GROMACS .gro file of C-alpha atoms in nm:
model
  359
    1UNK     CA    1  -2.484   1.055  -2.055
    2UNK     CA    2  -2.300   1.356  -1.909
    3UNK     CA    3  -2.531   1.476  -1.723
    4UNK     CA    4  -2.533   1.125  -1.542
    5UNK     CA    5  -2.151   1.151  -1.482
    6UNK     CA    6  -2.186   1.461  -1.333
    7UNK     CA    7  -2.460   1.394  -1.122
    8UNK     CA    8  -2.287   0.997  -1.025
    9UNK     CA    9  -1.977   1.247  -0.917
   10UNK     CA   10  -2.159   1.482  -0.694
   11UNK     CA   11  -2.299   1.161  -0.548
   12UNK     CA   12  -1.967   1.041  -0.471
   13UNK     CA   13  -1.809   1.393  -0.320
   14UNK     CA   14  -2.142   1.372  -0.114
   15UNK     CA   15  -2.098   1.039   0.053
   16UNK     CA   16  -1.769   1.148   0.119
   17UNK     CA   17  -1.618   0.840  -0.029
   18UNK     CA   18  -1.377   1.050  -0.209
   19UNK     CA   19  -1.263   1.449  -0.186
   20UNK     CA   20  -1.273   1.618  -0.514
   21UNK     CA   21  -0.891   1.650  -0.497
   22UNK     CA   22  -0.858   1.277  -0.492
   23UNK     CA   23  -1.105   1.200  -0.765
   24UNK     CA   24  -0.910   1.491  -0.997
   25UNK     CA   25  -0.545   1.312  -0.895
   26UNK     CA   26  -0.675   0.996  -0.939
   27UNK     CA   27  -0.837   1.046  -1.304
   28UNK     CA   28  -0.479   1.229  -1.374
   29UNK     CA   29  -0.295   0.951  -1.286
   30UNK     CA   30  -0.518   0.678  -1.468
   31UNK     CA   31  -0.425   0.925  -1.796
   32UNK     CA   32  -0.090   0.822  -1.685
   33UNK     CA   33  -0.135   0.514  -1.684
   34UNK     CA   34  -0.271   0.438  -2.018
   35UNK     CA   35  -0.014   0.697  -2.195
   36UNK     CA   36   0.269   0.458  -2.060
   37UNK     CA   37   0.044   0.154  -2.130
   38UNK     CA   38   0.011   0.289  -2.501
   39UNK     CA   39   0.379   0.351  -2.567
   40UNK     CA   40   0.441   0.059  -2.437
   41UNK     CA   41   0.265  -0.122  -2.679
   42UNK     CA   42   0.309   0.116  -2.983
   43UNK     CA   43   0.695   0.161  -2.907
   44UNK     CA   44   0.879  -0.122  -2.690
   45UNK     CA   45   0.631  -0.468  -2.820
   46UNK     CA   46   0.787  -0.680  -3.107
   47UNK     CA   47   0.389  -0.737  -3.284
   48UNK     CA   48   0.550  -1.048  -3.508
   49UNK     CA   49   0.690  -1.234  -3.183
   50UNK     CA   50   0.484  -1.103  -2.896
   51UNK     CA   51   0.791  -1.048  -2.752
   52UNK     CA   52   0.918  -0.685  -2.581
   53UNK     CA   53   1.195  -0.442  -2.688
   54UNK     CA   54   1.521  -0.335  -2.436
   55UNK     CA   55   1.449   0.054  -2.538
   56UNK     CA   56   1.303   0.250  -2.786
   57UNK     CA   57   1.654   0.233  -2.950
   58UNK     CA   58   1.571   0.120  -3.327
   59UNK     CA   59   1.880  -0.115  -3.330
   60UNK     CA   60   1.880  -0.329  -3.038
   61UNK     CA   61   2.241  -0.295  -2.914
   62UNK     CA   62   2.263  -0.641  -2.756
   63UNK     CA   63   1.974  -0.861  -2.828
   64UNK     CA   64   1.694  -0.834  -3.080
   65UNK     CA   65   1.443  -0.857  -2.763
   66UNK     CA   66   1.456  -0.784  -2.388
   67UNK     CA   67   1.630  -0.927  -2.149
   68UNK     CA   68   1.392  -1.106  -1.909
   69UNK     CA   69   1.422  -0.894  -1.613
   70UNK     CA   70   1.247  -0.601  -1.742
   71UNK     CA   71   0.999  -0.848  -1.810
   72UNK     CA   72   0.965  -0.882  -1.416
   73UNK     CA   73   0.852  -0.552  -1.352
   74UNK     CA   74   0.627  -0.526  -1.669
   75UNK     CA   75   0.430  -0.861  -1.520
   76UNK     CA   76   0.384  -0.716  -1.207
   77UNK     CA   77   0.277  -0.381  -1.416
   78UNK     CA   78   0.040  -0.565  -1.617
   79UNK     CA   79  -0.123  -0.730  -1.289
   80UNK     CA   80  -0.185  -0.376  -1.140
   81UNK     CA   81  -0.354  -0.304  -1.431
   82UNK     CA   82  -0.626  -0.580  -1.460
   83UNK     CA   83  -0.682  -0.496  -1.054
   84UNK     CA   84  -0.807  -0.169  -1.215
   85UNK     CA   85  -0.943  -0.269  -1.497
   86UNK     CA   86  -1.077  -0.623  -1.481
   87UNK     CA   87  -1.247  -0.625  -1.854
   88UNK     CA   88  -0.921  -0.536  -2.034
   89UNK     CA   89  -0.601  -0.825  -2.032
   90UNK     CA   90  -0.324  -0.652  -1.995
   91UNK     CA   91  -0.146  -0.976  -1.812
   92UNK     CA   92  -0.233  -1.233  -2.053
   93UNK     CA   93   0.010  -1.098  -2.363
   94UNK     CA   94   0.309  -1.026  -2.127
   95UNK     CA   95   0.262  -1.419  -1.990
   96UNK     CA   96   0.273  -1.503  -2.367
   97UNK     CA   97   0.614  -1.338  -2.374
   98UNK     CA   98   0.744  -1.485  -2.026
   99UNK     CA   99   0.688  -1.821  -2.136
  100UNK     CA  100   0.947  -1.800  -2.458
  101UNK     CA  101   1.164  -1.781  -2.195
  102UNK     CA  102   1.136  -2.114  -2.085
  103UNK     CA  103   1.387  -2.357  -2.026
  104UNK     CA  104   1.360  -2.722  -2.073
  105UNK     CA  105   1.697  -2.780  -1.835
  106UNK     CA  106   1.616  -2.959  -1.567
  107UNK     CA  107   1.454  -2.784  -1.268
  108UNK     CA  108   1.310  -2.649  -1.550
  109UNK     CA  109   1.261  -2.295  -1.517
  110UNK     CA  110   1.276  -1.937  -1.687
  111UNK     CA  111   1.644  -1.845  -1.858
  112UNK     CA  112   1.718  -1.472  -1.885
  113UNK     CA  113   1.657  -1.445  -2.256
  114UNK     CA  114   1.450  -1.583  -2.511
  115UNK     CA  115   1.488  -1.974  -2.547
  116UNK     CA  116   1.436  -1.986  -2.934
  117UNK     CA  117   1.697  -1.747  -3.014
  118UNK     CA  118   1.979  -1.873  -2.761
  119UNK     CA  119   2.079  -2.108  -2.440
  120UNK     CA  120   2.117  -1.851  -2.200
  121UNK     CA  121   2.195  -1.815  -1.800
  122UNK     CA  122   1.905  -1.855  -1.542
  123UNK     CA  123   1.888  -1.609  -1.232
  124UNK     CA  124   1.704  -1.688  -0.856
  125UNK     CA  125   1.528  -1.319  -0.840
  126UNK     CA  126   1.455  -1.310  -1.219
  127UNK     CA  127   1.239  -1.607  -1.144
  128UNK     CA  128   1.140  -1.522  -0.815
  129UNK     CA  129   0.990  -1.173  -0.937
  130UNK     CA  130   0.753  -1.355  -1.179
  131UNK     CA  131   0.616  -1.632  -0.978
  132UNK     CA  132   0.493  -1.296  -0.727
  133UNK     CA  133   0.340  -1.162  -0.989
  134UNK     CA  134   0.167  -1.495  -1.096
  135UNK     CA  135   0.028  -1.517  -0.732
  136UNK     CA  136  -0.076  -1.189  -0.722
  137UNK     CA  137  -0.257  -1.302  -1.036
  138UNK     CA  138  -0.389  -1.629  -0.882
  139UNK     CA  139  -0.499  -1.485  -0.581
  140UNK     CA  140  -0.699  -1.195  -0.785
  141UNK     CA  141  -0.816  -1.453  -1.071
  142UNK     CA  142  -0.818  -1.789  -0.904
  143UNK     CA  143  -0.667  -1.969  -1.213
  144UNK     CA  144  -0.446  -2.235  -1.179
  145UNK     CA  145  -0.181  -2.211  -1.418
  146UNK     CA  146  -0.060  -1.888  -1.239
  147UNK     CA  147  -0.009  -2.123  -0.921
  148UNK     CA  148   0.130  -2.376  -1.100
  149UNK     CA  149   0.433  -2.191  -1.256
  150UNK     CA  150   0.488  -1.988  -0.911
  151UNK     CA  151   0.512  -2.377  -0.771
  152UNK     CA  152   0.789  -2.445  -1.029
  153UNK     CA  153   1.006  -2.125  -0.988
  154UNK     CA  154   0.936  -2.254  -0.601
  155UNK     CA  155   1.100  -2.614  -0.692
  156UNK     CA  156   1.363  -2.449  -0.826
  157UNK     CA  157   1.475  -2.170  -0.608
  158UNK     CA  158   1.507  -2.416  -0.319
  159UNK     CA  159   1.777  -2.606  -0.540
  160UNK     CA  160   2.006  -2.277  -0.541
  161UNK     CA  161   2.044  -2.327  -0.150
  162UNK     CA  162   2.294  -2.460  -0.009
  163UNK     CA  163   2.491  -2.453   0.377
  164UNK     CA  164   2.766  -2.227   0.249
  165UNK     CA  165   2.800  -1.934   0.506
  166UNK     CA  166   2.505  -2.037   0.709
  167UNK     CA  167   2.232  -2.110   0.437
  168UNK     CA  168   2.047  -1.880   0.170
  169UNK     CA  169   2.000  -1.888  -0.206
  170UNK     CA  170   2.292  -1.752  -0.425
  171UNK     CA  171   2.207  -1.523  -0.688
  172UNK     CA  172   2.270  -1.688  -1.003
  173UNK     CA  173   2.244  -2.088  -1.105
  174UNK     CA  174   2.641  -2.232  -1.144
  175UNK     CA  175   2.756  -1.908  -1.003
  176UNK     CA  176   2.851  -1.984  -0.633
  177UNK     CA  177   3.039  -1.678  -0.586
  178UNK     CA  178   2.765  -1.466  -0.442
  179UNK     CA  179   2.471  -1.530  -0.234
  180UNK     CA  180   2.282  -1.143  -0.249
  181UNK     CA  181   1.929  -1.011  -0.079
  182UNK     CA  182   1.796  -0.965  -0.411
  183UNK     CA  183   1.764  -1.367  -0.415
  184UNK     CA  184   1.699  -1.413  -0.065
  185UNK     CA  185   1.407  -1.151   0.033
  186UNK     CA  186   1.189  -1.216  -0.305
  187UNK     CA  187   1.227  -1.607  -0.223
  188UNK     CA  188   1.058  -1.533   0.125
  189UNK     CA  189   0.791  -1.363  -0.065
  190UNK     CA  190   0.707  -1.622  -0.291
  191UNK     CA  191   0.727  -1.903  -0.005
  192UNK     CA  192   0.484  -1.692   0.197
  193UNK     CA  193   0.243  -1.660  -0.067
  194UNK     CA  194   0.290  -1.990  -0.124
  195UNK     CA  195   0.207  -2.045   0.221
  196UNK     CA  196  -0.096  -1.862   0.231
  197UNK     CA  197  -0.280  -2.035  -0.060
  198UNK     CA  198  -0.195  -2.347  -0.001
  199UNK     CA  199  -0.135  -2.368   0.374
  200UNK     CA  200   0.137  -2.642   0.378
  201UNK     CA  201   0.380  -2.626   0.618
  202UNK     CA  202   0.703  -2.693   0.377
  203UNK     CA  203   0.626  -2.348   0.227
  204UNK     CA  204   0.600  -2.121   0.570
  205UNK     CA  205   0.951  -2.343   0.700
  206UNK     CA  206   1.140  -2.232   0.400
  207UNK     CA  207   1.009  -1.889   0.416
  208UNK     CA  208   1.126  -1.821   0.779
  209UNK     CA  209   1.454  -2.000   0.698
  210UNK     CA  210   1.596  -1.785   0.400
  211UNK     CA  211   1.426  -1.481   0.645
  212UNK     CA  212   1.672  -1.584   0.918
  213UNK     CA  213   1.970  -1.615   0.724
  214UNK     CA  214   1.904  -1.301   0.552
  215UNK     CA  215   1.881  -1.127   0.902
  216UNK     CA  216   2.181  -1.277   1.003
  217UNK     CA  217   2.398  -1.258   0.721
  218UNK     CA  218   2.257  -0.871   0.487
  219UNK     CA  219   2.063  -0.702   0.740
  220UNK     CA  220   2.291  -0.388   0.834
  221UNK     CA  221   2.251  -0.226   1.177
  222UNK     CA  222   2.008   0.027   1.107
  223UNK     CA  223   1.738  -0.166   0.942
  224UNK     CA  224   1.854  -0.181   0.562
  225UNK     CA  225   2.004  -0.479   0.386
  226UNK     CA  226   2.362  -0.487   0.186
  227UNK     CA  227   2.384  -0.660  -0.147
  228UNK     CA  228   2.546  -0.973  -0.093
  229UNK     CA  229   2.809  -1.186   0.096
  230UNK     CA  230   3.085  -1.325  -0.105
  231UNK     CA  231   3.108  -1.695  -0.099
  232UNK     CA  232   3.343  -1.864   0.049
  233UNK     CA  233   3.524  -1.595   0.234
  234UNK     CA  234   3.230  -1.422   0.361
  235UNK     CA  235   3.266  -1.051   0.279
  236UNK     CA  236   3.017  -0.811   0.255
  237UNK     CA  237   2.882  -0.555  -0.052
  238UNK     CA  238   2.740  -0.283   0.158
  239UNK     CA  239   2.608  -0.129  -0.074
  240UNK     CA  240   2.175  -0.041  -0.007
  241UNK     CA  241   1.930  -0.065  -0.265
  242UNK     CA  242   1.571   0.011  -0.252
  243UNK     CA  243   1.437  -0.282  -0.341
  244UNK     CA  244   1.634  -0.489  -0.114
  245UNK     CA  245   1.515  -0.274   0.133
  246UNK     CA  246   1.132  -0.337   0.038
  247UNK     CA  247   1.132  -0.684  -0.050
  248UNK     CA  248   1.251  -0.740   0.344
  249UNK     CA  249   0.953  -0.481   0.481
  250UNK     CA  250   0.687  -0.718   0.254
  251UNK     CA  251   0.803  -1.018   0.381
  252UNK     CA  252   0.760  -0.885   0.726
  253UNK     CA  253   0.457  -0.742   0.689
  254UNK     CA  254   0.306  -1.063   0.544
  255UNK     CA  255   0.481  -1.213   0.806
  256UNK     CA  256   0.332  -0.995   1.068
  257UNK     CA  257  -0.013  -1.099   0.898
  258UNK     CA  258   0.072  -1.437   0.933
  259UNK     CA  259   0.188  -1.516   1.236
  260UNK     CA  260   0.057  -1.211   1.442
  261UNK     CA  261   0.382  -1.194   1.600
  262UNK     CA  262   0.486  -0.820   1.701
  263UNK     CA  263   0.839  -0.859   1.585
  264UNK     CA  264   0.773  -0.852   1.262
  265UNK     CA  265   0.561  -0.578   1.223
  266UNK     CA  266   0.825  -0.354   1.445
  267UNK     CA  267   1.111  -0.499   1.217
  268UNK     CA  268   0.921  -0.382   0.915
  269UNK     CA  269   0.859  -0.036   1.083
  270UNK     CA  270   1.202  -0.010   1.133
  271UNK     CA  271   1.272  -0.087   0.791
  272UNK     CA  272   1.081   0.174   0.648
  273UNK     CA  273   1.213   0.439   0.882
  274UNK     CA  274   1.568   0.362   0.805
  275UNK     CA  275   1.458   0.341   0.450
  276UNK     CA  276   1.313   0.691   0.473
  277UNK     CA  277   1.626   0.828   0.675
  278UNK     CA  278   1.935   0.682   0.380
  279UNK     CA  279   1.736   0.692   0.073
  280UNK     CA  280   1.531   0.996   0.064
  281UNK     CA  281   1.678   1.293   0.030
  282UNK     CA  282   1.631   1.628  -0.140
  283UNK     CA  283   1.244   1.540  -0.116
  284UNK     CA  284   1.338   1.254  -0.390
  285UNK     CA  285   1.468   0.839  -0.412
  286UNK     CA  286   1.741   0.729  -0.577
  287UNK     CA  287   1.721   0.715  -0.982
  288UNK     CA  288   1.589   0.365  -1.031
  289UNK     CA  289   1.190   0.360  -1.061
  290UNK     CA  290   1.125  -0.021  -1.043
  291UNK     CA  291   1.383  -0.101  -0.725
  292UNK     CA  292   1.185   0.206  -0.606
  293UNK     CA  293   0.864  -0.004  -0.743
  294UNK     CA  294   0.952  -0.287  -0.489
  295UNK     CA  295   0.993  -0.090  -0.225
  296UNK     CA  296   0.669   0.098  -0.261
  297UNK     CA  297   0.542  -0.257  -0.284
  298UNK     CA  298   0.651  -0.312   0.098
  299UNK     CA  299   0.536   0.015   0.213
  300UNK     CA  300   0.175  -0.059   0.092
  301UNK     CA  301   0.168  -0.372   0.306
  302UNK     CA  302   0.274  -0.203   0.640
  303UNK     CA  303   0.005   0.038   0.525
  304UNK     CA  304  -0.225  -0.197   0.539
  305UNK     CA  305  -0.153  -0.307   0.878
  306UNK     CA  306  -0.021   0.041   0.997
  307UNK     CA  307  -0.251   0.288   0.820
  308UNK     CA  308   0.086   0.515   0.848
  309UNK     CA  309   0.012   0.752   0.488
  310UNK     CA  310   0.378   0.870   0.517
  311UNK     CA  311   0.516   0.630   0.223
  312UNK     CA  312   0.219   0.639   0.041
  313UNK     CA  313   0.263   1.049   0.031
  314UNK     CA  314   0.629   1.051  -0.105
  315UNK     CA  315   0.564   0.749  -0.345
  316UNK     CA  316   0.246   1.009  -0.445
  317UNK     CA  317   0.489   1.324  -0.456
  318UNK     CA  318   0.776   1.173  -0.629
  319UNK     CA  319   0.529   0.962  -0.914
  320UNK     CA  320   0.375   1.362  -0.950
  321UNK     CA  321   0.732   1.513  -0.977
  322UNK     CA  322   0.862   1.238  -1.200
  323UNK     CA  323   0.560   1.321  -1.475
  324UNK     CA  324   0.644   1.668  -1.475
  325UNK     CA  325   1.042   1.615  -1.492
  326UNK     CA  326   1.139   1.305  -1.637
  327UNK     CA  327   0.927   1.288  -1.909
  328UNK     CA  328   0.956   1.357  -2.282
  329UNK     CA  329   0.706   1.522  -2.515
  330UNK     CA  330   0.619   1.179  -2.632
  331UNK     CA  331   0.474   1.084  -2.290
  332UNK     CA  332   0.814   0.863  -2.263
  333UNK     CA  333   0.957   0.844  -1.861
  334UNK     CA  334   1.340   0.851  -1.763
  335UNK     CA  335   1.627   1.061  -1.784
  336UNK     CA  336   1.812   0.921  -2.093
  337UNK     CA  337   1.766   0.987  -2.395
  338UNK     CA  338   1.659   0.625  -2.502
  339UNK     CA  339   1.361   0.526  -2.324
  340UNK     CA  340   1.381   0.175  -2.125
  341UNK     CA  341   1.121  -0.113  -2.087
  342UNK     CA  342   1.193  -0.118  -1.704
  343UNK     CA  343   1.141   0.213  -1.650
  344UNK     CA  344   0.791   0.259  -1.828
  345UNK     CA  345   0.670  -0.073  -1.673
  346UNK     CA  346   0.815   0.009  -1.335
  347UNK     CA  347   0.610   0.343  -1.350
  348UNK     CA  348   0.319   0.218  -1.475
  349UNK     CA  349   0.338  -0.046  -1.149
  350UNK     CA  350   0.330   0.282  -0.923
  351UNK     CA  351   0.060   0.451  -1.127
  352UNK     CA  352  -0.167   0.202  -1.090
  353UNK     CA  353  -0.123   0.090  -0.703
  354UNK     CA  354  -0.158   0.496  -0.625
  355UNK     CA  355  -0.529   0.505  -0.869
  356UNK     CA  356  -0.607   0.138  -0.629
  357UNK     CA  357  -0.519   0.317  -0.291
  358UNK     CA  358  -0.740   0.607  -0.411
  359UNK     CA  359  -1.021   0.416  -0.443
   0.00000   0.00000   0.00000
């Protein structure tokens, strides 16, 4: 049986599919991968509920389980993972969590904590960042329940818009002080998607909409997007976050795909190199490994188009440094001393789109 891998391996260096630098990086990162996956598991997963932990933390400060937004990036973690390894379910028991989330309030939709053990508030993005995961998950699995809940966090994202400074979505339902880009640019994404699987028109006309405004209203001079506009005066946070940032370069890229129209695909250049130019610096990003997830999300789809390797190389230098320097003995990522859902899943996310753009 060894022999065989060896000899399958010297087939592979041979046909010069992959160098044997790659294929040693990529079989590091994939023990990555499964050491987060692991602790994951073993450490932050409730095993009587189904249900996920904040931290490692033995008493939950807060809440006995997560909030649902870490929950976003572990979906999207868990979907990576069943791209690489299509035998295992790694999706399935983190869907099982999402949906005690659930909220019977009409639109219904998902609240930001666990239904059973209170009534909680219900956020735009925290929805929005499932329902991309669920089409990433319907486009790779074809089943129809994962298009069916991304149509329903779709029905009701389009009921937290409204004409107030020009358009958009605010951030958070019965909260009309804010309307941000982290409610606005992950909306486009899931219209889009929308778009492209279904092909109706309502879908692609919303998309471009909440694009527009976002242009109009966030998008900063040099490419980046601030954090919101304050409603109804119309001031600006200008403060830049990563994911902001990527969530806009996705949405033009697919855009770009979609329409063929240059602009796009020069806007989503320009995103990146602004990107590059205010967030990287000292050959690192900022702290925050899943807004750094999203962005790395946008960079791999002007990749596509672009073939530029330029993002793909930091995201493959910093998930490298971040192994060697932010992690405990216990295989554990992130600089505090309790370990975070977000962080784990958000690295796991990277892990596993570097191992897919290996191969």
């Amino acid at each position: 049986m060894l022999g065989r891998k060896i000899i399958f391996t010297f087939l592979v260096f041979m046909a010069g599919a992959v160098t044997p630098a790659a294929f040693a990086q990529r079989s590091v990162f994939e023990q990555h991968v499964s050491d987060i996956n692991k602790n994951i598991n073993l450490l932050l997963k409730d095993p009587k509920t189904g249900l996920y932990f904040e931290t490692t933390d033995s008493i939950q400060k807060e809440n006995p389980h997560s909030w649902l937004w870490p929950l976003c990036a572990l979906v999207q973690a868990a979907n990576e993972m069943d791209v690489l390894y299509p035998k295992q379910e790694h999706l399935k028991p983190v869907v099982k969590a999402i949906d005690q989330y659930y909220s019977e309030k009409v639109p219904v939709a998902y609240q930001d904590y666990v239904t059973a053990e209170r009534l909680s508030s219900r956020f735009y993005d925290d929805n929005q960042w499932v329902a991309i995961a669920y089409l990433d998950a319907y486009n790779r699995t074809k089943e129809k329940h994962y298009l069916k809940k991304a149509i329903m966090v779709y029905e009701y994202m389009i009921t937290g818009m409204d004409d107030k400074v020009g358009g958009g979505l605010y951030w958070k339902e019965g909260d009309f002080s804010t309307k941000n880009t982290c409610s606005n640019a992950p909306a486009v994404l899931v219209a889009l998607q929308l778009y492209k699987v279904t092909e109706e028109k309502k879908y692609l006309e919303t998309a471009i909409a909440v694009y527009d405004w976002t242009n109009k209203k966030l998008r900063s001079p040099e490419g980046l997007f601030y954090d919101n506009v304050k409603i109804p005066g119309g001031e600006i946070d200008r403060k830049f976050y990563t994911y902001n940032a990527g969530a806009m370069l996705q949405a033009n890229a697919l855009l770009y795909t979609i329409t063929n129209h240059k602009k796009y695909l020069q806007e989503a250049q320009q995103i990146a190199k602004a990107s590059k130019s205010y967030f990287f610096k000292d050959n690192r990003l900022p702290g925050h490994y899943w807004f750094n997830a999203v962005l790395f999300r946008g960079c791999i789809e002007l990749y596509k188009i672009d073939r530029n390797k330029d993002w793909i190389d930091i995201f493959r230098n910093e998930a490298q440094r971040i192994w060697t320097e932010e992690r405990d003995e216990s295989n554990l990522i992130g600089k505090n001393k309790q370990k975070s859902l977000i962080d784990q899943a958000a690295m796991m996310e990277i892990y596993a789109r570097l191992i897919s753009l290996e191969k």
